[in-house]
Short mmCIF file of C-alpha atoms and ligand atoms in Angstrom, two decimals:
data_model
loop_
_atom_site.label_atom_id
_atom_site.label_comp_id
_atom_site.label_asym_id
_atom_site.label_seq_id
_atom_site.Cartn_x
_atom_site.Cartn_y
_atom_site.Cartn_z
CA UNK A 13 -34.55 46.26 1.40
CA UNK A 14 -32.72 42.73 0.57
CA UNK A 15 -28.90 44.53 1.12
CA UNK A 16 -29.65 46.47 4.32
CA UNK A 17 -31.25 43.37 5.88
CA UNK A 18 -27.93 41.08 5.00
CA UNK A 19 -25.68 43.42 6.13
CA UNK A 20 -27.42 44.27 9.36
CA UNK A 21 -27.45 40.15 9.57
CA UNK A 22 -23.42 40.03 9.00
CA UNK A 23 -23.00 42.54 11.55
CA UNK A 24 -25.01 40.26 14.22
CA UNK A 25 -23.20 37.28 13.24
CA UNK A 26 -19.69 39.27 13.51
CA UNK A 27 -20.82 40.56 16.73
CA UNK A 28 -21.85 36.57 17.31
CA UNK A 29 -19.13 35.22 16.85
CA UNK A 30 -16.57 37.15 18.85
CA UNK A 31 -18.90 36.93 21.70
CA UNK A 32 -18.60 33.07 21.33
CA UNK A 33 -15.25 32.72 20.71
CA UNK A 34 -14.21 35.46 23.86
CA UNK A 35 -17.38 33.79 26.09
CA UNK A 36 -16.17 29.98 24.55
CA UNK A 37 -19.66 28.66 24.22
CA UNK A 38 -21.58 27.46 21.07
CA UNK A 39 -24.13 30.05 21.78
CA UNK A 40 -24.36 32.37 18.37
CA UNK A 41 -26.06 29.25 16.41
CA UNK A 42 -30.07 31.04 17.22
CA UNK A 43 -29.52 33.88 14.81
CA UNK A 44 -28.25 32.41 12.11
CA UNK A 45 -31.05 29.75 11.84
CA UNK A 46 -33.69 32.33 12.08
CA UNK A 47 -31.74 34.51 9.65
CA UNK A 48 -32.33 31.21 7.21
CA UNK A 49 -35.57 32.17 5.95
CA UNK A 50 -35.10 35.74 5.10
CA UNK A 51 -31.96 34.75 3.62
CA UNK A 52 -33.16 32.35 0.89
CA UNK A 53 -35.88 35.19 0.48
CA UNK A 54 -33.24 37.64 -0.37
CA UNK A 55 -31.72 35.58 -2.74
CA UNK A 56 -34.62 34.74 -4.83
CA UNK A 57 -35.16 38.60 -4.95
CA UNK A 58 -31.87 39.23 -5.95
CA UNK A 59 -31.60 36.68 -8.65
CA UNK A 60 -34.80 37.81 -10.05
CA UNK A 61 -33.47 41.61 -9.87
CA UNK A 62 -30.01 40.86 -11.28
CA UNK A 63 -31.36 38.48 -14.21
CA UNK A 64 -32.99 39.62 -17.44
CA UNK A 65 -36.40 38.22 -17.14
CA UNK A 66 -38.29 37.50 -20.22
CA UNK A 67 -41.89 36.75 -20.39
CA UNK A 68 -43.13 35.53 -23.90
CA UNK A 69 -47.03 36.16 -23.71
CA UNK A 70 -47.97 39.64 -22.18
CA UNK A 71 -52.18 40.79 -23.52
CA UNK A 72 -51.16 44.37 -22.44
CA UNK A 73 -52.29 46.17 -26.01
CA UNK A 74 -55.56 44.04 -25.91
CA UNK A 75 -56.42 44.95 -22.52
CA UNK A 76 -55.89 48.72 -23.12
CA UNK A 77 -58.12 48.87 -26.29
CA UNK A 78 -60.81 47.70 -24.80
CA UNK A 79 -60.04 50.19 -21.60
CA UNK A 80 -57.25 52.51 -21.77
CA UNK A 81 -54.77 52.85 -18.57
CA UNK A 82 -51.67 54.73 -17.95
CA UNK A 83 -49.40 52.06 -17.77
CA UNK A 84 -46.58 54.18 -16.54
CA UNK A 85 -48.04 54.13 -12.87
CA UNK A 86 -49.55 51.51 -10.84
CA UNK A 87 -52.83 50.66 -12.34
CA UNK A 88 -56.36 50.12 -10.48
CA UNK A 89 -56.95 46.89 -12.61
CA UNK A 90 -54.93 44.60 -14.77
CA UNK A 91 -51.66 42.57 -14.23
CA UNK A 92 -48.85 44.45 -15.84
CA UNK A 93 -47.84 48.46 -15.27
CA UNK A 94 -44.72 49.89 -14.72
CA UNK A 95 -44.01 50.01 -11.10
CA UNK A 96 -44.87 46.17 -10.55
CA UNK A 97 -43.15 45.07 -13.69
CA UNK A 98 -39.88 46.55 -11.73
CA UNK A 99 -40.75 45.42 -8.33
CA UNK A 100 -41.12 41.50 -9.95
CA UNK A 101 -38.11 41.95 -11.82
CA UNK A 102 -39.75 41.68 -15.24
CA UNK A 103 -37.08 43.04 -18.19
CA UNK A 104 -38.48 42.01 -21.59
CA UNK A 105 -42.48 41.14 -21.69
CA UNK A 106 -43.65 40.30 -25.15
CA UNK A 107 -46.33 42.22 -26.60
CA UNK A 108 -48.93 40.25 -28.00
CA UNK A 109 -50.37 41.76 -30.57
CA UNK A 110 -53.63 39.87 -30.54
CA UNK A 111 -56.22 39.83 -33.31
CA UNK A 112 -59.58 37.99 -32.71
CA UNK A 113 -60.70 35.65 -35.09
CA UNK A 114 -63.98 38.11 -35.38
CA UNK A 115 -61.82 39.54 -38.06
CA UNK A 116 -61.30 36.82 -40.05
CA UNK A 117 -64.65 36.94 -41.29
CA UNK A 118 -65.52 40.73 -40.54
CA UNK A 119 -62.14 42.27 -42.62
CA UNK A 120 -60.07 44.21 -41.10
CA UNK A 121 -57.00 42.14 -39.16
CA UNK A 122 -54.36 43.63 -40.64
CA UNK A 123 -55.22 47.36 -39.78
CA UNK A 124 -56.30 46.53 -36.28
CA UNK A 125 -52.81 44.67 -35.84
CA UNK A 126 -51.14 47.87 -37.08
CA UNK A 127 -53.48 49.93 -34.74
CA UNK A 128 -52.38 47.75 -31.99
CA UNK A 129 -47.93 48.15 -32.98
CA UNK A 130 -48.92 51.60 -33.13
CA UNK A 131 -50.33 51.65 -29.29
CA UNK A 132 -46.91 49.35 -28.49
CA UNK A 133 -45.25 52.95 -30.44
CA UNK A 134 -47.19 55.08 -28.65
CA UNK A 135 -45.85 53.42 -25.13
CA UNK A 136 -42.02 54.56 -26.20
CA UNK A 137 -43.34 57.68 -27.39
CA UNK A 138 -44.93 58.61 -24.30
CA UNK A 139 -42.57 57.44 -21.83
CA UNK A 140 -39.10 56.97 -23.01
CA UNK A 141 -38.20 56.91 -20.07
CA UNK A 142 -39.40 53.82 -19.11
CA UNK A 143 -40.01 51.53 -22.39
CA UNK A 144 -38.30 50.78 -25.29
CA UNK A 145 -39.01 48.38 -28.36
CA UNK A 146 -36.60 45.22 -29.02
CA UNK A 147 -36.15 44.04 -32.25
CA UNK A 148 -33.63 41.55 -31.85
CA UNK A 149 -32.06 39.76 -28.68
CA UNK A 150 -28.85 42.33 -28.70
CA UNK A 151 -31.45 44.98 -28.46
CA UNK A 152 -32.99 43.27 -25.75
CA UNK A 153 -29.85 43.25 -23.75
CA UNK A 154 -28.73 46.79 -24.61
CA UNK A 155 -32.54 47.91 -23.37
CA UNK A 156 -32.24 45.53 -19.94
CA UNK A 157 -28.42 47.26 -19.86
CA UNK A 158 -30.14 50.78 -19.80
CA UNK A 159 -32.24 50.03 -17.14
CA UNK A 160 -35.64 50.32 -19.12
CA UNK A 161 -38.15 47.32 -20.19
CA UNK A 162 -37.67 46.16 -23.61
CA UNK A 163 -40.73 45.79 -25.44
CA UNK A 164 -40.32 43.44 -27.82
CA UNK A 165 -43.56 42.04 -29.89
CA UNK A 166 -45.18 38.96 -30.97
CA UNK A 167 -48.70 38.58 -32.94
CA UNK A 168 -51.21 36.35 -32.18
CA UNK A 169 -53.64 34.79 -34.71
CA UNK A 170 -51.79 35.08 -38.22
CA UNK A 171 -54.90 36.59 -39.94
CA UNK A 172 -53.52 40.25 -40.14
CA UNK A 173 -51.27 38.18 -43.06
CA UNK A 174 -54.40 38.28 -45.19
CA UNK A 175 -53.62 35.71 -47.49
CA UNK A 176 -50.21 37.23 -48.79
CA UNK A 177 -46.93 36.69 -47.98
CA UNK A 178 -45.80 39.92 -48.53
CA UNK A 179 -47.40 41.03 -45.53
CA UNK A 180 -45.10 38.24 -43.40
CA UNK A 181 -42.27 41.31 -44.43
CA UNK A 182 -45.03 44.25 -43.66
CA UNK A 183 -44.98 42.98 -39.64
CA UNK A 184 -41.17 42.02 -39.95
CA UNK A 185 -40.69 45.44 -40.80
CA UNK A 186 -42.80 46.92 -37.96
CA UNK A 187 -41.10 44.78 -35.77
CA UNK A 188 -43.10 41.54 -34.83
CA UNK A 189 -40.56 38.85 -34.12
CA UNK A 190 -43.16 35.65 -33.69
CA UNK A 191 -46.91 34.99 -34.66
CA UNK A 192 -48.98 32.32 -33.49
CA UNK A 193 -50.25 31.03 -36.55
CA UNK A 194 -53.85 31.09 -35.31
CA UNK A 195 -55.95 31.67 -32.72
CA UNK A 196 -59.78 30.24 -31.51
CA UNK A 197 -60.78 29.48 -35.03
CA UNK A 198 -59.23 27.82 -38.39
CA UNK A 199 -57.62 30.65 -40.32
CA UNK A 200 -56.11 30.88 -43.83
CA UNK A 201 -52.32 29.82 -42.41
CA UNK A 202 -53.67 26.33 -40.29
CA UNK A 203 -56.06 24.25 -37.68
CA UNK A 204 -57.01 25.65 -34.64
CA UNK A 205 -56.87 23.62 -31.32
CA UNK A 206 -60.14 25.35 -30.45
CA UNK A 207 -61.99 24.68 -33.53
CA UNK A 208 -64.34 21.38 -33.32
CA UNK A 209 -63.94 21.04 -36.88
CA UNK A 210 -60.73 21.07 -38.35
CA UNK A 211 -60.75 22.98 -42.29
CA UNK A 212 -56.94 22.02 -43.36
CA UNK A 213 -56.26 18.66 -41.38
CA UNK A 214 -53.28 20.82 -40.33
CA UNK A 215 -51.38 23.58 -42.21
CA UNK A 216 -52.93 25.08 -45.37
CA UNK A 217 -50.58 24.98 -48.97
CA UNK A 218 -50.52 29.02 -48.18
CA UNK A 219 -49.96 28.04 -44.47
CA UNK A 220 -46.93 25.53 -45.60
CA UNK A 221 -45.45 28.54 -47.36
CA UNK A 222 -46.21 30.98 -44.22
CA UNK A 223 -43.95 28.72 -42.39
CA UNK A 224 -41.10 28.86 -45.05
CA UNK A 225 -41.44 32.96 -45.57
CA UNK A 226 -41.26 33.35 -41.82
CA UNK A 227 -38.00 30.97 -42.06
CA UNK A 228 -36.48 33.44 -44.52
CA UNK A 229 -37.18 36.37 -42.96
CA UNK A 230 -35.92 34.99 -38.66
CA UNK A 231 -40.18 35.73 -37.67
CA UNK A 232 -40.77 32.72 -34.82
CA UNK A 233 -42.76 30.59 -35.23
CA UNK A 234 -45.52 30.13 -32.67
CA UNK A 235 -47.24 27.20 -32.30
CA UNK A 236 -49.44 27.78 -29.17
CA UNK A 237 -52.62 27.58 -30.32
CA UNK A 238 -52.80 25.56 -33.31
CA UNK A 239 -54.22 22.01 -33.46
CA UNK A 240 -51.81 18.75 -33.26
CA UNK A 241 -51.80 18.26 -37.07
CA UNK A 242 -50.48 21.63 -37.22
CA UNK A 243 -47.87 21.09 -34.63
CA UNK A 244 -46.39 17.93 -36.10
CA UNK A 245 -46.40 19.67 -39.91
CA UNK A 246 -44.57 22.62 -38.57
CA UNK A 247 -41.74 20.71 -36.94
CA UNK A 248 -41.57 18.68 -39.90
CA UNK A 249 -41.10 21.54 -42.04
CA UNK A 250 -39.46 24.19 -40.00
CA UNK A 251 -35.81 24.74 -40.56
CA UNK A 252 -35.46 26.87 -37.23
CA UNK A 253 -36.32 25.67 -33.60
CA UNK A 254 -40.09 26.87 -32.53
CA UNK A 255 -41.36 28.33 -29.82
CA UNK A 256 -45.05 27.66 -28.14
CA UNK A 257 -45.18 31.60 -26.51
CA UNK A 258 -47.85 30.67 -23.84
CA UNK A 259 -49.09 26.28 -23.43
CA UNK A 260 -48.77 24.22 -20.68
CA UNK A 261 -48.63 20.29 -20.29
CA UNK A 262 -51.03 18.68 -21.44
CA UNK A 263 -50.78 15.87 -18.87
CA UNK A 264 -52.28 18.22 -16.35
CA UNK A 265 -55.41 18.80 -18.15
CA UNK A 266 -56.02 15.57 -20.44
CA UNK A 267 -58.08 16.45 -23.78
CA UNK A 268 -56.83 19.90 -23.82
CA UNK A 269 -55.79 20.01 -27.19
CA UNK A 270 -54.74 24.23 -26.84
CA UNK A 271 -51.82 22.47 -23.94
CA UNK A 272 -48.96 20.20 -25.38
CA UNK A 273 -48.50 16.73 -24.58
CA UNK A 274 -45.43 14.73 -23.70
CA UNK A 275 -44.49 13.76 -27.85
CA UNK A 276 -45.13 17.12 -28.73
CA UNK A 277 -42.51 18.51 -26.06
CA UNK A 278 -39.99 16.23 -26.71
CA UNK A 279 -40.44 16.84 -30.72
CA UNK A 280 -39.99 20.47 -28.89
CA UNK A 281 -36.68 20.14 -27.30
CA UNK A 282 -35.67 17.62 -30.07
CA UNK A 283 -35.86 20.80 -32.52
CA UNK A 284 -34.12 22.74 -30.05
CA UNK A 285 -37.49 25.13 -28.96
CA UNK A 286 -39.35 26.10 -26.11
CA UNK A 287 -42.75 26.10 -24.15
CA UNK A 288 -43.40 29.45 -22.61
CA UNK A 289 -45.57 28.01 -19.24
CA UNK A 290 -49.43 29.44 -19.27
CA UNK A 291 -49.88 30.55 -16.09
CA UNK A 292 -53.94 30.58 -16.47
CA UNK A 293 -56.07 28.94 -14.26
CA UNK A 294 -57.51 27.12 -17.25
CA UNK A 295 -53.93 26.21 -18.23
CA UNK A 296 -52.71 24.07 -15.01
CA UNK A 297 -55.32 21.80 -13.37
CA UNK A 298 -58.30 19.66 -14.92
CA UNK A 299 -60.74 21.31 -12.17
CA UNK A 300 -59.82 24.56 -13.35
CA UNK A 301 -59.80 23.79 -17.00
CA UNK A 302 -63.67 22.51 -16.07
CA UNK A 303 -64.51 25.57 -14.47
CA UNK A 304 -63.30 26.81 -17.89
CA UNK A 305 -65.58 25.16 -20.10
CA UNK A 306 -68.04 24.94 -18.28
CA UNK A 307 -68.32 29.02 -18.14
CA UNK A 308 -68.20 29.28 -21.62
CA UNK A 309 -70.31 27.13 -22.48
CA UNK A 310 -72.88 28.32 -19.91
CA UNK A 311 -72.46 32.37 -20.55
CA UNK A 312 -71.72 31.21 -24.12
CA UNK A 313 -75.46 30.13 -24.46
CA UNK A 314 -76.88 33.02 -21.66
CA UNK A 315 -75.44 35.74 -24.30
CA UNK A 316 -76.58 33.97 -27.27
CA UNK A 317 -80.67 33.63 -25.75
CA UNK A 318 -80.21 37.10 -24.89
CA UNK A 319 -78.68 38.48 -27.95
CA UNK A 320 -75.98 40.62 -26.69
CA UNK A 321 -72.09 40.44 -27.07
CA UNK A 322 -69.65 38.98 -24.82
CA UNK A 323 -67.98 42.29 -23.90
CA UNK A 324 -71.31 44.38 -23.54
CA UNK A 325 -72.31 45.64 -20.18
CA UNK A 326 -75.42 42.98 -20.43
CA UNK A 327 -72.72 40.19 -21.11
CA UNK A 328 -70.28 41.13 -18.68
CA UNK A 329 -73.34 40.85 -15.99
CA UNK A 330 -74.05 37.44 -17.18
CA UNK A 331 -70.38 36.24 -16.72
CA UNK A 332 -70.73 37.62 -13.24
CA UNK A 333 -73.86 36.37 -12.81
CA UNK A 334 -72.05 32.68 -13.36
CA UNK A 335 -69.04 33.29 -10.95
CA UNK A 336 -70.91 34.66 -8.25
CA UNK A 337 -73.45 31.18 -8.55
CA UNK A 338 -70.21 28.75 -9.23
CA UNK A 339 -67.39 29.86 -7.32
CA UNK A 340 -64.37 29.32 -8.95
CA UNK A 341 -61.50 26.89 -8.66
CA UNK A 342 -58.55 28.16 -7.35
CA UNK A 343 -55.29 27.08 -8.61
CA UNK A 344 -51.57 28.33 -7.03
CA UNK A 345 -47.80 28.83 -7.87
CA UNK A 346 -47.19 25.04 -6.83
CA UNK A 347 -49.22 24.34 -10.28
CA UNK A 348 -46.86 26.02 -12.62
CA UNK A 349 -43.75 24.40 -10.88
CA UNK A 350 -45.73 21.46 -11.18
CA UNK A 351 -45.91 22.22 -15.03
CA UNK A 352 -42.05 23.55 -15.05
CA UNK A 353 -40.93 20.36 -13.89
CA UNK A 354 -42.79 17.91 -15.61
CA UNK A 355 -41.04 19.47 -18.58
CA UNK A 356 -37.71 19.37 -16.66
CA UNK A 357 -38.48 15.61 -15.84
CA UNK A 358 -38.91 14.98 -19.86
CA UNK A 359 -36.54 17.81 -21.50
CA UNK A 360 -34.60 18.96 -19.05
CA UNK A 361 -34.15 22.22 -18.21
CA UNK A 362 -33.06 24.08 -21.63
CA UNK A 363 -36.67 24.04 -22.90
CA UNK A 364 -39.08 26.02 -21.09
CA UNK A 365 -39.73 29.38 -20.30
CA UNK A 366 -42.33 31.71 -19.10
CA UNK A 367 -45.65 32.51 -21.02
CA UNK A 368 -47.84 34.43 -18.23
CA UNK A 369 -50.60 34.99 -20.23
CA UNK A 370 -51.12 38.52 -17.92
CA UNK A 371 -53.92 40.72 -18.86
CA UNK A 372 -55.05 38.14 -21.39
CA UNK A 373 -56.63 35.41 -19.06
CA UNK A 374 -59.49 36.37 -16.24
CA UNK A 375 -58.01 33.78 -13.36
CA UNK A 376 -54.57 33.00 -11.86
CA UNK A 377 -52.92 31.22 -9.07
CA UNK A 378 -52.72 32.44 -5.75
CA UNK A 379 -49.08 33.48 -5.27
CA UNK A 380 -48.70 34.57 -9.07
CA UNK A 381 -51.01 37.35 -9.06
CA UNK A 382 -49.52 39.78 -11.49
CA UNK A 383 -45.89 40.94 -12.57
CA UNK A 384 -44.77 41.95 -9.61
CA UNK A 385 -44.44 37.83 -8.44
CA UNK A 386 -41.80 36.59 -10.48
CA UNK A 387 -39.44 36.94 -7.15
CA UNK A 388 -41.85 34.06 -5.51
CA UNK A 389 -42.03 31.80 -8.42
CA UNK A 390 -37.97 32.13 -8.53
CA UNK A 391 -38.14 30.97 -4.70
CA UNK A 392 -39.76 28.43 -5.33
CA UNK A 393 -37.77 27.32 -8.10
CA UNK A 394 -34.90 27.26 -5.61
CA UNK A 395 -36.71 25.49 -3.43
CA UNK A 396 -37.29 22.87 -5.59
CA UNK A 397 -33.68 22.24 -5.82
CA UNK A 398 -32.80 24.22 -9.43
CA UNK A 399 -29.82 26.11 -9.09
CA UNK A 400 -29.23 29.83 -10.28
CA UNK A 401 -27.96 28.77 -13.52
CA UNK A 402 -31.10 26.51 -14.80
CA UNK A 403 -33.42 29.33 -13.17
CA UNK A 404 -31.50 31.96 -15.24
CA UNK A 405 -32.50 29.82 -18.07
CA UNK A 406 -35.70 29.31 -17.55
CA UNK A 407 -36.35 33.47 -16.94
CA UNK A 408 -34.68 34.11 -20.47
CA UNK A 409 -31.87 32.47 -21.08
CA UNK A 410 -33.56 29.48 -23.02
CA UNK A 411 -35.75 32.07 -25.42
CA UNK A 412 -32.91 34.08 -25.83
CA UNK A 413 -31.02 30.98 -27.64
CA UNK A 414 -33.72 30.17 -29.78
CA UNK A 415 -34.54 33.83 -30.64
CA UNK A 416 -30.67 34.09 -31.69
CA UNK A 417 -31.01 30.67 -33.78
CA UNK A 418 -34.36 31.67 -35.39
CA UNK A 419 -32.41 35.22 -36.47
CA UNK A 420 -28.87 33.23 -37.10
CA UNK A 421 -31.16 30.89 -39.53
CA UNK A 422 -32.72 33.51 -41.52
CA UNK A 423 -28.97 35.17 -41.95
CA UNK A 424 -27.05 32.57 -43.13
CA UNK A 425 -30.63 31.75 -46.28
ZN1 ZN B 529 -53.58 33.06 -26.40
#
């Protein structure tokens, strides 16, 4: 679409401009200002086609466990498949390997985290075509240089460790290249942001050597997630730069302990990391992060009085039940450049990323609907003022850096 339309636009202003000069009037000025729009459009879709576009927080295993879709073909439900991941542009999304914190206390993380690298396996297996797994950031390019969509893979909740460090090289070996050291609850590694009481006061003595083992072996560390204690013992003991794979700012949503405030991003950049940018409702505005609560807490105490799970039939009709009585808050794409540039207006712009959050959060912003929208968040990056080069940043260029520092790290012991 984008080239025909430009060329089809050059021929009009050739044809244009030899009119003018033969007729001698200033009259070819209409169609190039009406040509302005769909210009600037094609540009935004061209940088986002001809730039490797990494996204650091993709739910697709989770979402398929709990109902399996052929992810090769547009799916009915959902925000990631093949065909939009190519229409948005989208080269690299990280896997997230996410394990509840139901298995912390059930058994049973590390073989569901394995079940769920398998499925990420399975995806290559079944359409080579298409998919491959990345490893490493030269694999990522040698993938986005093929033309397929590297798969790289990141774990969420650090539970699957199971209390032994020889499990950190178990994952390395299967190919995870960051875990969020916990998840909604307190674990064995650290605090959670979630948890109203906090077990360690921060990182754990197992969770301080976590930290040092994933060091060694170039795993990133992810601190999305984990409560402030946590955050400021990692960076104080970290020898390579971190990464937080999917938080926003916390000035947006005051109290939100799961989003970063302004110290902990500049401790951030100072370290030489990145923020991924959450593009959840419940991630951008204080209205929506109400909304947020307040559902929990409401269907939280619904499904407890009636005794059923969360994910049952019964307690999927009770969350319904709530949105169709409190109609949610809608956020848009203005929120996350919002978030993008508060971080620009504190970091600048080597420090942030993308960290969707697709098919692991139920609401998003009008205008960022699913993987195909990358084009219109790039658009209105450029509108904004950011030129190619910070945008081409932002899409990978600033993960990439601290993925290659994290592995450089671990290389040189
Ligand atoms: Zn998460």
């Amino acid at each position: 679409m984008p080239q025909p339309a430009r060329r089809s636009f050059a021929s009009i202003a050739l044809l244009a401009t030899l009119f003018s000069m033969a007729a001698g009037c200033g009259g070819a000025s209409d169609p190039a200002a009406t040509s302005a729009g769909s210009e600037r459009e094609d540009a935004a879709v061209l940088l986002a086609r001809s730039t490797l576009i990494m996204d650091t927080h993709v739910d697709v295993p989770y979402r398929l466990d709990e109902k399996w879709a052929d992810i090769s073909q547009r799916t009915d439900d959902g925000h990631f498949d093949y065909p939009r991941a190519k229409a948005g542009g989208l080269d690299a999304p990280f896997m997230s390997i996410y394990v509840p914190a139901s298995y912390q206390t059930e058994g049973g993380a590390k073989d569901y985290a394995d079940s769920l690298i398998d499925m990420v396996e399975g995806f290559v297996e079944k359409w080579p075509d298409k998919y491959a797994i990345a490893r490493s950031p030269a694999q990522v390019q040698e993938i986005y240089g093929r033309g397929l969509i590297a798969l790289p893979m990141g774990m969420e909740n650090g539970a699957p460790v199971e209390g032994d460090l020889a499990n950190l090289q178990h994952f390395f070996d299967r190919g995870v290249r960051y875990i969020t050291l916990t998840h909604s609850e307190n674990n064995a590694i650290c605090d959670s942001s979630y948890a109203d009481e906090k077990l360690h006061q921060g990182l754990s003595p197992f969770g301080r050597a976590v930290v040092a083992e994933m060091n060694r072996l170039g795993i990133m560390i992810d601190i999305s997630h984990v409560s402030d204690d946590t955050f400021w013992q990692v960076i104080e003991l970290t020898e390579a730069p971190l990464i937080a794979s999917h938080s926003s700012a916390r000035k947006f949503t005051p109290d939100f302990e799961r989003n970063m405030n302004d110290e902990m991003i500049k401790a951030l950049a100072e370290n030489g990391g990145v923020i991924g940018i959450n593009f959840g409702s419940a991630f951008l505005t204080a209205a929506a992060r109400e909304y947020s609560s307040n559902m929990w807490s409401t269907v939280g105490a619904w499904v407890e009085e009636a005794g059923v799970e969360w994910n049952s039939p019964e307690g999927q009709a009770l969350r319904s039940k709530f949105y169709s009585e409190n109609p949610p808050v809608q956020t848009t794409l203005g929120d996350v450049v919002d978030h993008i540039n508060h971080v620009v207006s504190l970091v600048g712009v080597d420090h942030v990323g993308f960290g969707s959050d697709y098919d692991g959060v139920s609401s998003l912003p009008l205008g960022l609907e699913d993987v195909s929208k990358y084009p219109d968040l790039i658009r209105a990056l450029q509108d904004e003022g950011y030129s190619d080069e910070d945008i081409v940043k932002m899409c990978s260029g600033n993960f990439m850096r601290v993925w290659e520092a994290v592995e450089r790290i671990a290389a040189e012991g």
